[in-house]
PDB file of C-alpha atoms in Angstrom:
ATOM      1  CA  MET A   1     110.741 139.431 106.998  1.00 41.00           C
ATOM      2  CA  GLY A   2     110.974 143.058 107.877  1.00 41.00           C
ATOM      3  CA  GLU A   3     113.289 144.483 110.498  1.00 42.00           C
ATOM      4  CA  PRO A   4     111.927 146.201 113.617  1.00 42.00           C
ATOM      5  CA  GLY A   5     110.764 149.691 112.825  1.00 41.00           C
ATOM      6  CA  THR A   6     110.245 149.100 109.083  1.00 37.00           C
ATOM      7  CA  LYS A   7     106.923 149.717 107.418  1.00 41.00           C
ATOM      8  CA  GLU A   8     107.040 146.401 105.572  1.00 44.00           C
ATOM      9  CA  ILE A   9     103.794 144.497 106.076  1.00 44.00           C
ATOM     10  CA  LEU A  10     104.118 140.968 107.400  1.00 38.00           C
ATOM     11  CA  ASN A  11     101.473 138.332 107.073  1.00 42.00           C
ATOM     12  CA  LEU A  12     100.865 135.282 109.224  1.00 40.00           C
ATOM     13  CA  GLU A  13     101.822 132.790 106.490  1.00 44.00           C
ATOM     14  CA  ASP A  14     105.285 134.360 106.134  1.00 42.00           C
ATOM     15  CA  LEU A  15     105.864 134.205 109.876  1.00 36.00           C
ATOM     16  CA  GLU A  16     104.730 130.574 110.054  1.00 40.00           C
ATOM     17  CA  ALA A  17     106.882 129.531 107.088  1.00 40.00           C
ATOM     18  CA  SER A  18     110.002 131.267 108.372  1.00 38.00           C
ATOM     19  CA  GLY A  19     109.781 129.930 111.899  1.00 42.00           C
ATOM     20  CA  GLY A  20     108.281 126.527 111.168  1.00 40.00           C
ATOM     21  CA  ILE A  21     106.323 127.019 114.359  1.00 43.00           C
ATOM     22  CA  HIS A  22     102.788 126.411 113.163  1.00 42.00           C
ATOM     23  CA  THR A  23     101.831 124.133 110.317  1.00 47.00           C
ATOM     24  CA  GLY A  24      98.223 123.714 111.351  1.00 60.00           C
ATOM     25  CA  ARG A  25      98.283 120.145 110.059  1.00 73.00           C
ATOM     26  CA  ARG A  26      97.781 116.897 111.844  1.00 82.00           C
ATOM     27  CA  HIS A  27     100.423 114.442 110.667  1.00 89.00           C
ATOM     28  CA  VAL A  28      99.831 110.733 110.219  1.00 92.00           C
ATOM     29  CA  LEU A  29     103.195 108.999 110.015  1.00 93.00           C
ATOM     30  CA  SER A  30     103.534 105.472 108.704  1.00 95.00           C
ATOM     31  CA  ILE A  31     106.803 103.922 109.895  1.00 95.00           C
ATOM     32  CA  LEU A  32     108.141 100.515 108.935  1.00 96.00           C
ATOM     33  CA  ALA A  33     110.647  99.181 111.444  1.00 96.00           C
ATOM     34  CA  GLU A  34     112.272  95.928 112.426  1.00 95.00           C
ATOM     35  CA  ASN A  35     110.135  93.828 114.753  1.00 95.00           C
ATOM     36  CA  LYS A  36     112.590  93.808 117.676  1.00 94.00           C
ATOM     37  CA  PRO A  37     112.409  94.640 121.389  1.00 94.00           C
ATOM     38  CA  GLY A  38     112.963  98.301 122.269  1.00 94.00           C
ATOM     39  CA  VAL A  39     112.074  99.797 118.874  1.00 95.00           C
ATOM     40  CA  LEU A  40     108.796 101.283 120.152  1.00 94.00           C
ATOM     41  CA  ALA A  41     110.606 102.860 123.117  1.00 94.00           C
ATOM     42  CA  ARG A  42     113.230 104.449 120.851  1.00 94.00           C
ATOM     43  CA  ILE A  43     110.640 105.841 118.433  1.00 94.00           C
ATOM     44  CA  SER A  44     108.307 107.223 121.115  1.00 93.00           C
ATOM     45  CA  GLY A  45     111.285 108.571 123.074  1.00 92.00           C
ATOM     46  CA  LEU A  46     112.427 110.548 120.059  1.00 91.00           C
ATOM     47  CA  PHE A  47     109.035 112.255 119.825  1.00 90.00           C
ATOM     48  CA  ALA A  48     108.975 112.944 123.570  1.00 90.00           C
ATOM     49  CA  ARG A  49     112.450 114.517 123.511  1.00 90.00           C
ATOM     50  CA  ARG A  50     111.325 116.814 120.702  1.00 86.00           C
ATOM     51  CA  GLY A  51     108.232 117.937 122.652  1.00 85.00           C
ATOM     52  CA  PHE A  52     105.623 116.176 120.509  1.00 86.00           C
ATOM     53  CA  ASN A  53     102.495 114.729 122.036  1.00 87.00           C
ATOM     54  CA  ILE A  54     101.569 111.525 120.223  1.00 90.00           C
ATOM     55  CA  GLU A  55      97.787 111.705 119.791  1.00 90.00           C
ATOM     56  CA  SER A  56      97.476 108.070 118.766  1.00 92.00           C
ATOM     57  CA  LEU A  57      99.872 105.201 118.244  1.00 94.00           C
ATOM     58  CA  ASN A  58      99.273 101.810 116.687  1.00 95.00           C
ATOM     59  CA  VAL A  59     101.791  99.070 116.103  1.00 95.00           C
ATOM     60  CA  GLY A  60     101.105  95.840 114.299  1.00 93.00           C
ATOM     61  CA  PRO A  61     102.703  93.202 112.126  1.00 93.00           C
ATOM     62  CA  THR A  62     102.986  93.436 108.359  1.00 94.00           C
ATOM     63  CA  ASP A  63     102.929  90.625 105.812  1.00 93.00           C
ATOM     64  CA  ASP A  64     106.602  90.105 106.777  1.00 95.00           C
ATOM     65  CA  PRO A  65     106.820  88.886 110.421  1.00 94.00           C
ATOM     66  CA  THR A  66     110.214  90.582 110.870  1.00 96.00           C
ATOM     67  CA  ILE A  67     108.734  94.053 110.146  1.00 96.00           C
ATOM     68  CA  SER A  68     106.165  96.082 112.125  1.00 96.00           C
ATOM     69  CA  ARG A  69     104.138  99.078 110.976  1.00 96.00           C
ATOM     70  CA  PHE A  70     103.835 102.009 113.366  1.00 96.00           C
ATOM     71  CA  THR A  71     101.070 104.523 112.698  1.00 95.00           C
ATOM     72  CA  LEU A  72     101.554 107.703 114.715  1.00 93.00           C
ATOM     73  CA  THR A  73      99.241 110.694 114.726  1.00 91.00           C
ATOM     74  CA  VAL A  74     100.838 113.928 115.940  1.00 89.00           C
ATOM     75  CA  ASP A  75      99.877 117.587 115.855  1.00 81.00           C
ATOM     76  CA  GLY A  76     102.330 119.515 113.710  1.00 72.00           C
ATOM     77  CA  ALA A  77     101.053 122.885 114.908  1.00 65.00           C
ATOM     78  CA  LEU A  78     103.614 123.353 117.679  1.00 61.00           C
ATOM     79  CA  HIS A  79     106.781 121.837 116.223  1.00 68.00           C
ATOM     80  CA  PRO A  80     108.127 121.198 112.726  1.00 76.00           C
ATOM     81  CA  ILE A  81     107.767 117.525 111.821  1.00 83.00           C
ATOM     82  CA  ASP A  82     110.685 117.379 109.370  1.00 83.00           C
ATOM     83  CA  GLN A  83     113.363 117.390 112.098  1.00 82.00           C
ATOM     84  CA  VAL A  84     111.804 114.394 113.801  1.00 86.00           C
ATOM     85  CA  THR A  85     111.469 112.423 110.578  1.00 87.00           C
ATOM     86  CA  LYS A  86     115.141 113.083 109.747  1.00 88.00           C
ATOM     87  CA  GLN A  87     116.149 111.785 113.163  1.00 89.00           C
ATOM     88  CA  LEU A  88     113.840 108.771 112.802  1.00 91.00           C
ATOM     89  CA  HIS A  89     115.698 107.839 109.608  1.00 88.00           C
ATOM     90  CA  LYS A  90     118.904 107.695 111.664  1.00 89.00           C
ATOM     91  CA  LEU A  91     117.508 105.060 114.042  1.00 89.00           C
ATOM     92  CA  VAL A  92     119.018 101.694 113.151  1.00 84.00           C
ATOM     93  CA  ASN A  93     115.764  99.728 113.241  1.00 92.00           C
ATOM     94  CA  VAL A  94     113.674 102.173 111.175  1.00 94.00           C
ATOM     95  CA  LEU A  95     113.348 101.093 107.537  1.00 95.00           C
ATOM     96  CA  LYS A  96     110.858 103.557 105.972  1.00 94.00           C
ATOM     97  CA  ILE A  97     108.860 106.647 106.975  1.00 94.00           C
ATOM     98  CA  ARG A  98     105.955 108.321 105.181  1.00 92.00           C
ATOM     99  CA  ASP A  99     104.097 111.439 106.240  1.00 91.00           C
ATOM    100  CA  LEU A 100     100.709 110.555 104.754  1.00 91.00           C
ATOM    101  CA  GLU A 101      98.823 113.351 103.013  1.00 88.00           C
ATOM    102  CA  PRO A 102      95.186 113.456 104.203  1.00 84.00           C
ATOM    103  CA  ALA A 103      93.742 113.612 100.669  1.00 86.00           C
ATOM    104  CA  GLU A 104      95.785 110.570  99.596  1.00 89.00           C
ATOM    105  CA  THR A 105      95.068 108.418 102.637  1.00 90.00           C
ATOM    106  CA  VAL A 106      92.377 106.056 103.876  1.00 92.00           C
ATOM    107  CA  ALA A 107      92.308 106.212 107.674  1.00 93.00           C
ATOM    108  CA  ARG A 108      90.085 104.370 110.139  1.00 95.00           C
ATOM    109  CA  GLU A 109      89.720 103.869 113.848  1.00 96.00           C
ATOM    110  CA  LEU A 110      87.791 101.374 115.933  1.00 97.00           C
ATOM    111  CA  ALA A 111      85.872 102.415 119.036  1.00 98.00           C
ATOM    112  CA  LEU A 112      83.834 100.498 121.599  1.00 98.00           C
ATOM    113  CA  PHE A 113      81.063 102.312 123.473  1.00 98.00           C
ATOM    114  CA  LYS A 114      79.425 100.818 126.557  1.00 98.00           C
ATOM    115  CA  VAL A 115      76.124 102.653 127.074  1.00 98.00           C
ATOM    116  CA  SER A 116      73.470 102.464 129.776  1.00 97.00           C
ATOM    117  CA  ALA A 117      70.424 100.886 128.200  1.00 96.00           C
ATOM    118  CA  ASP A 118      67.239 100.019 130.018  1.00 93.00           C
ATOM    119  CA  SER A 119      64.131  98.648 128.348  1.00 89.00           C
ATOM    120  CA  GLU A 120      62.921 102.168 127.498  1.00 91.00           C
ATOM    121  CA  THR A 121      66.099 103.492 125.840  1.00 95.00           C
ATOM    122  CA  ARG A 122      67.558 100.330 124.285  1.00 96.00           C
ATOM    123  CA  ARG A 123      65.590 100.619 121.034  1.00 96.00           C
ATOM    124  CA  GLU A 124      66.681 104.222 120.429  1.00 96.00           C
ATOM    125  CA  ILE A 125      70.343 103.384 121.164  1.00 97.00           C
ATOM    126  CA  LEU A 126      70.206 100.478 118.715  1.00 97.00           C
ATOM    127  CA  GLU A 127      68.709 102.785 116.071  1.00 97.00           C
ATOM    128  CA  PHE A 128      71.652 105.167 116.484  1.00 97.00           C
ATOM    129  CA  ALA A 129      74.032 102.231 116.185  1.00 97.00           C
ATOM    130  CA  ASP A 130      72.299 101.208 112.966  1.00 97.00           C
ATOM    131  CA  ILE A 131      72.459 104.749 111.529  1.00 97.00           C
ATOM    132  CA  PHE A 132      76.228 104.823 112.197  1.00 97.00           C
ATOM    133  CA  ARG A 133      76.634 101.271 110.830  1.00 97.00           C
ATOM    134  CA  GLY A 134      77.722 100.092 114.248  1.00 98.00           C
ATOM    135  CA  THR A 135      77.764  96.530 115.479  1.00 98.00           C
ATOM    136  CA  VAL A 136      76.325  95.440 118.807  1.00 97.00           C
ATOM    137  CA  VAL A 137      79.026  93.269 120.391  1.00 98.00           C
ATOM    138  CA  ASP A 138      77.582  92.773 123.885  1.00 97.00           C
ATOM    139  CA  VAL A 139      74.210  93.131 125.579  1.00 96.00           C
ATOM    140  CA  SER A 140      73.349  92.925 129.258  1.00 95.00           C
ATOM    141  CA  LYS A 141      70.266  93.849 131.296  1.00 94.00           C
ATOM    142  CA  ARG A 142      71.473  97.402 131.886  1.00 95.00           C
ATOM    143  CA  SER A 143      73.970  98.128 129.103  1.00 97.00           C
ATOM    144  CA  VAL A 144      74.850  97.609 125.492  1.00 98.00           C
ATOM    145  CA  THR A 145      78.331  97.689 123.899  1.00 98.00           C
ATOM    146  CA  ILE A 146      78.579  99.000 120.350  1.00 98.00           C
ATOM    147  CA  GLU A 147      81.513  98.832 117.944  1.00 98.00           C
ATOM    148  CA  ILE A 148      81.956 101.778 115.556  1.00 98.00           C
ATOM    149  CA  THR A 149      84.566 101.906 112.803  1.00 97.00           C
ATOM    150  CA  GLY A 150      85.365 105.039 110.839  1.00 96.00           C
ATOM    151  CA  GLY A 151      87.106 108.351 110.844  1.00 92.00           C
ATOM    152  CA  ASP A 152      87.581 110.590 113.849  1.00 90.00           C
ATOM    153  CA  SER A 153      84.575 112.774 112.985  1.00 93.00           C
ATOM    154  CA  LYS A 154      82.228 109.763 112.737  1.00 96.00           C
ATOM    155  CA  ILE A 155      83.332 108.416 116.112  1.00 96.00           C
ATOM    156  CA  GLN A 156      82.971 111.829 117.747  1.00 96.00           C
ATOM    157  CA  ALA A 157      79.507 112.268 116.216  1.00 97.00           C
ATOM    158  CA  PHE A 158      78.383 108.882 117.539  1.00 98.00           C
ATOM    159  CA  GLU A 159      79.725 109.752 120.978  1.00 97.00           C
ATOM    160  CA  ARG A 160      77.719 113.012 120.999  1.00 97.00           C
ATOM    161  CA  MET A 161      74.540 111.118 120.063  1.00 96.00           C
ATOM    162  CA  ILE A 162      74.756 108.400 122.708  1.00 96.00           C
ATOM    163  CA  ARG A 163      76.353 110.343 125.581  1.00 97.00           C
ATOM    164  CA  PRO A 164      72.955 111.624 126.861  1.00 96.00           C
ATOM    165  CA  PHE A 165      71.847 108.005 127.403  1.00 96.00           C
ATOM    166  CA  GLY A 166      74.695 107.468 129.856  1.00 96.00           C
ATOM    167  CA  LEU A 167      78.088 106.633 128.421  1.00 97.00           C
ATOM    168  CA  ILE A 168      79.624 104.124 130.827  1.00 97.00           C
ATOM    169  CA  GLU A 169      82.890 103.607 129.006  1.00 97.00           C
ATOM    170  CA  MET A 170      84.548 104.360 125.685  1.00 97.00           C
ATOM    171  CA  VAL A 171      87.699 102.749 124.259  1.00 97.00           C
ATOM    172  CA  ARG A 172      89.375 103.895 121.027  1.00 96.00           C
ATOM    173  CA  THR A 173      92.165 102.144 119.142  1.00 94.00           C
ATOM    174  CA  GLY A 174      93.715 105.194 117.527  1.00 91.00           C
ATOM    175  CA  GLU A 175      94.049 105.705 113.819  1.00 92.00           C
ATOM    176  CA  ILE A 176      95.469 103.294 111.272  1.00 94.00           C
ATOM    177  CA  ALA A 177      96.078 104.483 107.723  1.00 93.00           C
ATOM    178  CA  VAL A 178      97.101 103.323 104.267  1.00 91.00           C
ATOM    179  CA  SER A 179      97.790 105.334 101.122  1.00 90.00           C
ATOM    180  CA  ARG A 180      95.180 105.328  98.351  1.00 91.00           C
ATOM    181  CA  GLY A 181      95.794 103.548  95.088  1.00 85.00           C
ATOM    182  CA  ARG A 182      98.468 100.996  94.269  1.00 82.00           C
ATOM    183  CA  SER A 183     101.478 102.705  95.839  1.00 77.00           C
ATOM    184  CA  ALA A 184     102.817 101.102  99.009  1.00 81.00           C
ATOM    185  CA  THR A 185     102.439 102.906 102.277  1.00 77.00           C
TER     186      THR A 185
END
């Protein structure tokens, strides 16, 4: 980088690379850790201390009942992710960490939408659910609950379509992800 007062031209990419301030990439981290009490608190605490906002967090068992998989989605635009992953490796209970590349990852999320549906609008709402390959999981006189599975953009698109009918409630699981091909995540 140039010194103050020099005529050297700086570009945004050079500034971002030198400071590590802005990566512009959403990171999906897959973390394998021991299935023990307090592990979630230690992992989430590490992100909080570093100033990261966890956009979504999922924890579930693996094929080995002694190991859990954590899938965290964080925005890497404000802070460099590499420092956090190095510190995660130092945690006793953490076994493996992968920062999943978007092009090499299959990611999905589940969402439930409870929508106002009277006799006049129910048919149109069900047509939207069908277009988005949604599943009707509950029906009452005045509402319908639809399950949608897919990527973030699909869920947001469905929300935009049904919101005008009267979105009563929406619940999202957060993203889960696995690497493409035969390699283990």
